[in-house]
Amino acid sequence: MATLWEVVIKMSLGKLKLPDPAEIFWQRQTRDSGMAVLAIRPEHVLEVAALPHIHRDPFDRMLVAQARVERLTLATADRNMRAYPVATLSAETP
């Protein structure tokens, strides 16, 4: 949900253009990738407070917190996010 929230905010600010309306784009992306939607729960929010201040972006901090609480691997191209104590998978493009 944190990713969708950030996408919608960036679209509303004109910082992100999608080929389809957000709802259709999101449904297609989640269906085609096979990813599951992870709700933001109180445990995730509380984990944000325990994170070191490596990254200032609140959405990225939430993704790190969720990965830590749920014991998931975080796929990211952001080197700052890989500095957190969380399992990561590089998503950098060559």
PDB file of C-alpha atoms in Angstrom:
ATOM      1  CA  MET A   1       0.000   0.000   0.000  1.00  0.00           C
ATOM      2  CA  ALA A   2       2.898   2.368   0.650  1.00  0.00           C
ATOM      3  CA  THR A   3       3.946   2.126  -3.000  1.00  0.00           C
ATOM      4  CA  LEU A   4       0.436   2.798  -4.308  1.00  0.00           C
ATOM      5  CA  TRP A   5       0.090   5.725  -1.911  1.00  0.00           C
ATOM      6  CA  GLU A   6       3.343   7.240  -3.194  1.00  0.00           C
ATOM      7  CA  VAL A   7       2.354   6.664  -6.847  1.00  0.00           C
ATOM      8  CA  VAL A   8      -0.979   8.434  -6.356  1.00  0.00           C
ATOM      9  CA  ILE A   9       0.651  11.397  -4.599  1.00  0.00           C
ATOM     10  CA  LYS A  10       3.287  11.765  -7.325  1.00  0.00           C
ATOM     11  CA  MET A  11       0.600  11.584 -10.008  1.00  0.00           C
ATOM     12  CA  SER A  12      -1.493  14.267  -8.294  1.00  0.00           C
ATOM     13  CA  LEU A  13       1.579  16.539  -8.126  1.00  0.00           C
ATOM     14  CA  GLY A  14       2.344  15.986 -11.815  1.00  0.00           C
ATOM     15  CA  LYS A  15       5.649  14.256 -11.002  1.00  0.00           C
ATOM     16  CA  LEU A  16       4.587  10.897 -12.458  1.00  0.00           C
ATOM     17  CA  LYS A  17       2.749  10.013 -15.629  1.00  0.00           C
ATOM     18  CA  LEU A  18       1.271   6.550 -16.113  1.00  0.00           C
ATOM     19  CA  PRO A  19       0.007   5.004 -19.352  1.00  0.00           C
ATOM     20  CA  ASP A  20      -3.367   4.270 -17.698  1.00  0.00           C
ATOM     21  CA  PRO A  21      -5.409   5.574 -14.765  1.00  0.00           C
ATOM     22  CA  ALA A  22      -3.795   4.620 -11.448  1.00  0.00           C
ATOM     23  CA  GLU A  23      -6.383   1.967 -10.603  1.00  0.00           C
ATOM     24  CA  ILE A  24      -5.960   0.113 -13.900  1.00  0.00           C
ATOM     25  CA  PHE A  25      -2.166   0.476 -13.835  1.00  0.00           C
ATOM     26  CA  TRP A  26      -1.991  -0.840 -10.250  1.00  0.00           C
ATOM     27  CA  GLN A  27      -4.280  -3.797 -10.938  1.00  0.00           C
ATOM     28  CA  ARG A  28      -2.247  -4.773 -13.994  1.00  0.00           C
ATOM     29  CA  GLN A  29       1.092  -4.410 -12.198  1.00  0.00           C
ATOM     30  CA  THR A  30       0.055  -6.486  -9.191  1.00  0.00           C
ATOM     31  CA  ARG A  31      -1.571  -9.153 -11.337  1.00  0.00           C
ATOM     32  CA  ASP A  32       1.279  -9.454 -13.857  1.00  0.00           C
ATOM     33  CA  SER A  33       4.074  -9.417 -11.291  1.00  0.00           C
ATOM     34  CA  GLY A  34       2.373 -11.801  -8.901  1.00  0.00           C
ATOM     35  CA  MET A  35       3.150  -9.492  -5.988  1.00  0.00           C
ATOM     36  CA  ALA A  36       0.888  -9.420  -2.982  1.00  0.00           C
ATOM     37  CA  VAL A  37      -0.484  -6.216  -1.500  1.00  0.00           C
ATOM     38  CA  LEU A  38       0.780  -5.651   2.031  1.00  0.00           C
ATOM     39  CA  ALA A  39      -1.421  -3.457   4.201  1.00  0.00           C
ATOM     40  CA  ILE A  40       0.195  -0.924   6.516  1.00  0.00           C
ATOM     41  CA  ARG A  41      -0.291  -2.177  10.070  1.00  0.00           C
ATOM     42  CA  PRO A  42       0.525  -0.614  13.459  1.00  0.00           C
ATOM     43  CA  GLU A  43       3.607  -2.833  13.830  1.00  0.00           C
ATOM     44  CA  HIS A  44       4.985  -1.381  10.603  1.00  0.00           C
ATOM     45  CA  VAL A  45       4.413   2.194  11.731  1.00  0.00           C
ATOM     46  CA  LEU A  46       6.058   1.530  15.089  1.00  0.00           C
ATOM     47  CA  GLU A  47       9.054  -0.070  13.366  1.00  0.00           C
ATOM     48  CA  VAL A  48       9.643   3.164  11.430  1.00  0.00           C
ATOM     49  CA  ALA A  49      10.467   4.854  14.757  1.00  0.00           C
ATOM     50  CA  ALA A  50      13.137   2.229  15.450  1.00  0.00           C
ATOM     51  CA  LEU A  51      14.942   2.765  12.131  1.00  0.00           C
ATOM     52  CA  PRO A  52      18.171   4.748  11.949  1.00  0.00           C
ATOM     53  CA  HIS A  53      17.811   8.011  10.009  1.00  0.00           C
ATOM     54  CA  ILE A  54      19.561   6.886   6.846  1.00  0.00           C
ATOM     55  CA  HIS A  55      16.779   7.865   4.464  1.00  0.00           C
ATOM     56  CA  ARG A  56      14.413  10.828   4.706  1.00  0.00           C
ATOM     57  CA  ASP A  57      11.687   9.566   2.344  1.00  0.00           C
ATOM     58  CA  PRO A  58       8.756   8.419   4.506  1.00  0.00           C
ATOM     59  CA  PHE A  59       7.518   5.927   1.907  1.00  0.00           C
ATOM     60  CA  ASP A  60      10.915   4.275   1.604  1.00  0.00           C
ATOM     61  CA  ARG A  61      11.226   4.132   5.382  1.00  0.00           C
ATOM     62  CA  MET A  62       7.826   2.412   5.533  1.00  0.00           C
ATOM     63  CA  LEU A  63       8.927  -0.159   2.946  1.00  0.00           C
ATOM     64  CA  VAL A  64      12.042  -0.916   5.004  1.00  0.00           C
ATOM     65  CA  ALA A  65       9.970  -1.194   8.191  1.00  0.00           C
ATOM     66  CA  GLN A  66       7.499  -3.552   6.535  1.00  0.00           C
ATOM     67  CA  ALA A  67      10.286  -5.737   5.172  1.00  0.00           C
ATOM     68  CA  ARG A  68      11.857  -5.942   8.625  1.00  0.00           C
ATOM     69  CA  VAL A  69       8.622  -6.740  10.472  1.00  0.00           C
ATOM     70  CA  GLU A  70       7.455  -9.286   7.902  1.00  0.00           C
ATOM     71  CA  ARG A  71      10.969 -10.725   7.406  1.00  0.00           C
ATOM     72  CA  LEU A  72      10.819 -10.026   3.680  1.00  0.00           C
ATOM     73  CA  THR A  73      13.537  -9.186   1.182  1.00  0.00           C
ATOM     74  CA  LEU A  74      13.282  -5.655  -0.169  1.00  0.00           C
ATOM     75  CA  ALA A  75      13.980  -5.187  -3.890  1.00  0.00           C
ATOM     76  CA  THR A  76      15.389  -1.698  -4.451  1.00  0.00           C
ATOM     77  CA  ALA A  77      17.650   0.305  -6.720  1.00  0.00           C
ATOM     78  CA  ASP A  78      18.188   2.854  -3.933  1.00  0.00           C
ATOM     79  CA  ARG A  79      21.605   2.394  -2.307  1.00  0.00           C
ATOM     80  CA  ASN A  80      20.472   4.347   0.771  1.00  0.00           C
ATOM     81  CA  MET A  81      17.764   1.773   1.442  1.00  0.00           C
ATOM     82  CA  ARG A  82      20.316  -1.031   1.233  1.00  0.00           C
ATOM     83  CA  ALA A  83      22.167   0.616   4.139  1.00  0.00           C
ATOM     84  CA  TYR A  84      19.362  -0.357   6.535  1.00  0.00           C
ATOM     85  CA  PRO A  85      19.511  -3.591   8.532  1.00  0.00           C
ATOM     86  CA  VAL A  86      17.167  -5.450   6.184  1.00  0.00           C
ATOM     87  CA  ALA A  87      17.592  -8.145   3.535  1.00  0.00           C
ATOM     88  CA  THR A  88      17.746  -6.519   0.099  1.00  0.00           C
ATOM     89  CA  LEU A  89      17.877  -7.519  -3.519  1.00  0.00           C
ATOM     90  CA  SER A  90      19.417  -5.068  -5.973  1.00  0.00           C
ATOM     91  CA  ALA A  91      16.909  -3.843  -8.519  1.00  0.00           C
ATOM     92  CA  GLU A  92      19.367  -1.618 -10.364  1.00  0.00           C
ATOM     93  CA  THR A  93      19.169  -1.625 -14.135  1.00  0.00           C
ATOM     94  CA  PRO A  94      22.432  -2.156 -16.006  1.00  0.00           C
TER      95      PRO A  94
END
